[in-house]
C-alpha positions as a Python dict, from the first residue, in 0.01 Angstrom:
ca = {
    (1, 'M'): (0, 0, 0),
    (2, 'K'): (188, 190, -269),
    (3, 'R'): (41, -39, -530),
    (4, 'L'): (-315, 76, -460),
    (5, 'P'): (-270, 435, -590),
    (6, 'L'): (-90, 298, -896),
    (7, 'I'): (-366, 47, -966),
    (8, 'R'): (-625, 321, -915),
    (9, 'K'): (-445, 546, -1162),
    (10, 'F'): (-429, 281, -1435),
    (11, 'I'): (-792, 181, -1389),
    (12, 'V'): (-922, 540, -1390),
    (13, 'Y'): (-716, 638, -1694),
    (14, 'A'): (-828, 324, -1880),
    (15, 'I'): (-1195, 396, -1805),
    (16, 'Y'): (-1174, 762, -1909),
    (17, 'I'): (-971, 694, -2224),
    (18, 'L'): (-1219, 431, -2341),
    (19, 'F'): (-1523, 636, -2241),
    (20, 'F'): (-1424, 968, -2398),
    (21, 'S'): (-1282, 805, -2712),
    (22, 'C'): (-1584, 581, -2768),
    (23, 'F'): (-1827, 861, -2684),
    (24, 'Q'): (-1673, 1098, -2937),
    (25, 'V'): (-1653, 835, -3210),
    (26, 'S'): (-2000, 688, -3146),
    (27, 'F'): (-2198, 1006, -3072),
    (28, 'P'): (-2019, 1293, -3249),
    (29, 'G'): (-2334, 1497, -3301),
    (30, 'I'): (-2438, 1528, -2938),
    (31, 'I'): (-2196, 1812, -2863),
    (32, 'S'): (-2183, 1995, -3195),
    (33, 'F'): (-2236, 2343, -3333),
    (34, 'N'): (-2211, 2490, -3681),
    (35, 'G'): (-2065, 2172, -3825),
    (36, 'Q'): (-1798, 2134, -3555),
    (37, 'I'): (-1792, 1884, -3270),
    (38, 'A'): (-1637, 1906, -2925),
    (39, 'D'): (-1302, 1729, -2945),
    (40, 'L'): (-1316, 1535, -2618),
    (41, 'M'): (-1002, 1336, -2698),
    (42, 'F'): (-798, 1649, -2760),
    (43, 'V'): (-932, 1829, -2451),
    (44, 'F'): (-870, 1522, -2236),
    (45, 'C'): (-505, 1494, -2346),
    (46, 'V'): (-435, 1864, -2291),
    (47, 'L'): (-595, 1863, -1945),
    (48, 'V'): (-422, 1545, -1830),
    (49, 'S'): (-86, 1685, -1940),
    (50, 'Y'): (-151, 2022, -1780),
    (51, 'M'): (-287, 1888, -1450),
    (52, 'F'): (-75, 1577, -1395),
    (53, 'G'): (244, 1628, -1593),
    (54, 'F'): (409, 1521, -1915),
    (55, 'L'): (454, 1152, -1831),
    (56, 'D'): (83, 1097, -1763),
    (57, 'G'): (-4, 1312, -2062),
    (58, 'I'): (221, 1143, -2316),
    (59, 'V'): (108, 792, -2219),
    (60, 'C'): (-260, 888, -2243),
    (61, 'S'): (-201, 1083, -2564),
    (62, 'V'): (-29, 795, -2742),
    (63, 'I'): (-313, 557, -2654),
    (64, 'V'): (-583, 810, -2747),
    (65, 'G'): (-400, 896, -3069),
    (66, 'I'): (-386, 532, -3176),
    (67, 'I'): (-757, 490, -3100),
    (68, 'R'): (-834, 809, -3293),
    (69, 'D'): (-639, 695, -3599),
    (70, 'Y'): (-796, 349, -3593),
    (71, 'F'): (-1159, 452, -3554),
    (72, 'A'): (-1171, 803, -3701),
    (73, 'G'): (-853, 860, -3896),
    (74, 'P'): (-869, 1138, -4156),
    (75, 'S'): (-811, 1088, -4527),
    (76, 'V'): (-632, 1311, -4774),
    (77, 'T'): (-628, 1339, -5151),
    (78, 'G'): (-325, 1159, -5288),
    (79, 'I'): (-112, 1254, -5586),
    (80, 'D'): (-325, 1029, -5806),
    (81, 'G'): (-640, 1210, -5696),
    (82, 'K'): (-769, 925, -5481),
    (83, 'A'): (-847, 952, -5111),
    (84, 'V'): (-592, 775, -4892),
    (85, 'P'): (-595, 731, -4513),
    (86, 'A'): (-362, 968, -4329),
    (87, 'L'): (-255, 730, -4055),
    (88, 'G'): (-59, 886, -3772),
    (89, 'I'): (-223, 1227, -3785),
    (90, 'G'): (-434, 1161, -3475),
    (91, 'L'): (-133, 1026, -3288),
    (92, 'L'): (76, 1329, -3386),
    (93, 'V'): (-194, 1573, -3276),
    (94, 'M'): (-242, 1406, -2938),
    (95, 'V'): (132, 1387, -2870),
    (96, 'L'): (175, 1755, -2956),
    (97, 'A'): (-122, 1830, -2729),
    (98, 'S'): (56, 1659, -2441),
    (99, 'F'): (374, 1857, -2504),
    (100, 'F'): (177, 2181, -2508),
    (101, 'G'): (-39, 2103, -2205),
    (102, 'S'): (250, 1992, -1988),
    (103, 'S'): (451, 2308, -2057),
    (104, 'F'): (182, 2578, -2059),
    (105, 'F'): (278, 2796, -1759),
    (106, 'T'): (256, 2484, -1542),
    (107, 'K'): (530, 2582, -1298),
    (108, 'R'): (475, 2955, -1277),
    (109, 'M'): (98, 2927, -1244),
    (110, 'H'): (106, 2607, -1034),
    (111, 'R'): (-133, 2430, -1271),
    (112, 'N'): (-431, 2637, -1155),
    (113, 'A'): (-781, 2610, -1301),
    (114, 'P'): (-805, 2935, -1504),
    (115, 'F'): (-486, 2854, -1694),
    (116, 'A'): (-615, 2502, -1763),
    (117, 'F'): (-897, 2658, -1965),
    (118, 'L'): (-656, 2905, -2121),
    (119, 'A'): (-443, 2608, -2225),
    (120, 'I'): (-748, 2460, -2399),
    (121, 'L'): (-816, 2791, -2572),
    (122, 'C'): (-459, 2839, -2697),
    (123, 'S'): (-404, 2476, -2796),
    (124, 'T'): (-732, 2472, -2992),
    (125, 'I'): (-629, 2783, -3182),
    (126, 'L'): (-288, 2635, -3264),
    (127, 'Y'): (-445, 2304, -3366),
    (128, 'K'): (-698, 2460, -3605),
    (129, 'V'): (-457, 2715, -3755),
    (130, 'F'): (-185, 2452, -3802),
    (131, 'G'): (-435, 2212, -3962),
    (132, 'Y'): (-568, 2482, -4194),
    (133, 'T'): (-214, 2576, -4299),
    (134, 'I'): (-112, 2216, -4369),
    (135, 'I'): (-425, 2151, -4577),
    (136, 'K'): (-366, 2473, -4774),
    (137, 'L'): (-5, 2377, -4843),
    (138, 'W'): (-109, 2026, -4942),
    (139, 'S'): (-364, 2166, -5189),
    (140, 'V'): (-84, 2368, -5349),
    (141, 'I'): (153, 2072, -5371),
    (142, 'V'): (-110, 1825, -5494),
    (143, 'P'): (-315, 1970, -5785),
    (144, 'A'): (-597, 1719, -5731),
    (145, 'A'): (-649, 1837, -5374),
    (146, 'V'): (-889, 2133, -5392),
    (147, 'Y'): (-934, 2347, -5080),
    (148, 'N'): (-1108, 2682, -5134),
    (149, 'V'): (-1181, 2777, -4772),
    (150, 'S'): (-1079, 3137, -4698),
    (151, 'V'): (-916, 3249, -4375),
    (152, 'G'): (-1228, 3443, -4274),
    (153, 'H'): (-1453, 3145, -4335),
    (154, 'M'): (-1219, 2921, -4135),
    (155, 'I'): (-1221, 3161, -3840),
    (156, 'V'): (-1598, 3212, -3831),
    (157, 'H'): (-1721, 2865, -3922),
    (158, 'S'): (-1444, 2641, -3790),
    (159, 'L'): (-1214, 2804, -3536),
    (160, 'A'): (-1469, 3001, -3332),
    (161, 'P'): (-1721, 2714, -3292),
    (162, 'Q'): (-1440, 2472, -3208),
    (163, 'I'): (-1306, 2702, -2937),
    (164, 'L'): (-1653, 2740, -2787),
    (165, 'L'): (-1724, 2366, -2789),
    (166, 'N'): (-1384, 2269, -2650),
    (167, 'L'): (-1414, 2522, -2368),
    (168, 'I'): (-1761, 2395, -2282),
    (169, 'A'): (-1633, 2036, -2281),
    (170, 'S'): (-1329, 2128, -2073),
    (171, 'L'): (-1532, 2232, -1768),
    (172, 'P'): (-1685, 1890, -1687),
    (173, 'L'): (-1364, 1713, -1790),
    (174, 'Y'): (-1160, 1932, -1557),
    (175, 'L'): (-1397, 1866, -1266),
    (176, 'I'): (-1394, 1493, -1335),
    (177, 'L'): (-1014, 1477, -1344),
    (178, 'R'): (-981, 1701, -1041),
    (179, 'F'): (-1228, 1530, -808),
    (180, 'I'): (-1271, 1175, -940),
    (181, 'G'): (-956, 1149, -1141),
    (182, 'P'): (-649, 923, -1129),
    (183, 'Y'): (-518, 1080, -806),
    (184, 'K'): (-707, 1075, -479),
    (185, 'N'): (-644, 1440, -391),
    (186, 'G'): (-650, 1566, -750),
    (187, 'T'): (-276, 1627, -759),
    (188, 'N'): (7, 1415, -891),
    (189, 'P'): (241, 1362, -589),
    (190, 'V'): (542, 1373, -820),
    (191, 'L'): (459, 1735, -904),
    (192, 'I'): (413, 1860, -547),
    (193, 'D'): (770, 1994, -540),
    (194, 'E'): (670, 2251, -802),
    (195, 'N'): (454, 2430, -545),
    (196, 'K'): (721, 2453, -276),
    (197, 'D'): (864, 2772, -422),
    (198, 'G'): (706, 3044, -212),
    (199, 'G'): (801, 3322, -452),
    (200, 'N'): (489, 3281, -664),
    (201, 'I'): (251, 3144, -400),
    (202, 'W'): (-1, 3417, -479),
    (203, 'L'): (-54, 3262, -819),
    (204, 'T'): (-195, 2941, -674),
    (205, 'L'): (-571, 2894, -706),
}
C-alpha cells in the first residue's frame, strides 16, 4: 500500500512538470503584460519547495531547469561579439529557487498560504535584481555586450510586471498543488513533525 502514494507522487509531478513547462514554452504570450510573461516554471519550483520541502523541490527544479535550458535557454554576447547559448542558467535559477522556497520561513510559519505568496514575491524580486546585476556586470566585462537599461526602467517595465504576473500565476498553482497535488491531503507526511511544536501554533493557517 505504501507504493501507491509514491506512484501517485511521481505521476502527478511528471504531469505538472510537463504541462507547465510545455505551456510556458509553447504559449508564452497568453499570460503576459508589458513585455513580461508569467514564469510558471519558476513559480512552480518555488511553491513545490515551500509546500513540500527541499527534496521534492530540488528534484522538480533540476528537471524543470534542464527542460528550460533545452527549449528556452538564454543567449549572451560572447567576447567575440557573437551570441552564444548560456546553457545551465535555467538549471541554476530553478535550483536556487528550490533552496529559497524550502527555507523561506517554512518552519516558523508552518508553510501557510500567505507566506507561500510572499515567497513568490521575494524570490521574484531577487531573481530579477540578480539577473539585472549579472547582465550589467557582463556588459562591463565584455565591450561588445551593450546593455543600457536603467534601474528605474528595469523596476517599472520588468520587475513590477513580473511580480504581478507571478503572483497571479501563483494562486491557481497553489490551489492545484494543495488540493490535487502530489500528496492526498496536500501535506508531505515527512514534514508533519514541523507542526508538532505548539509554541507557534497560532501561526498556522
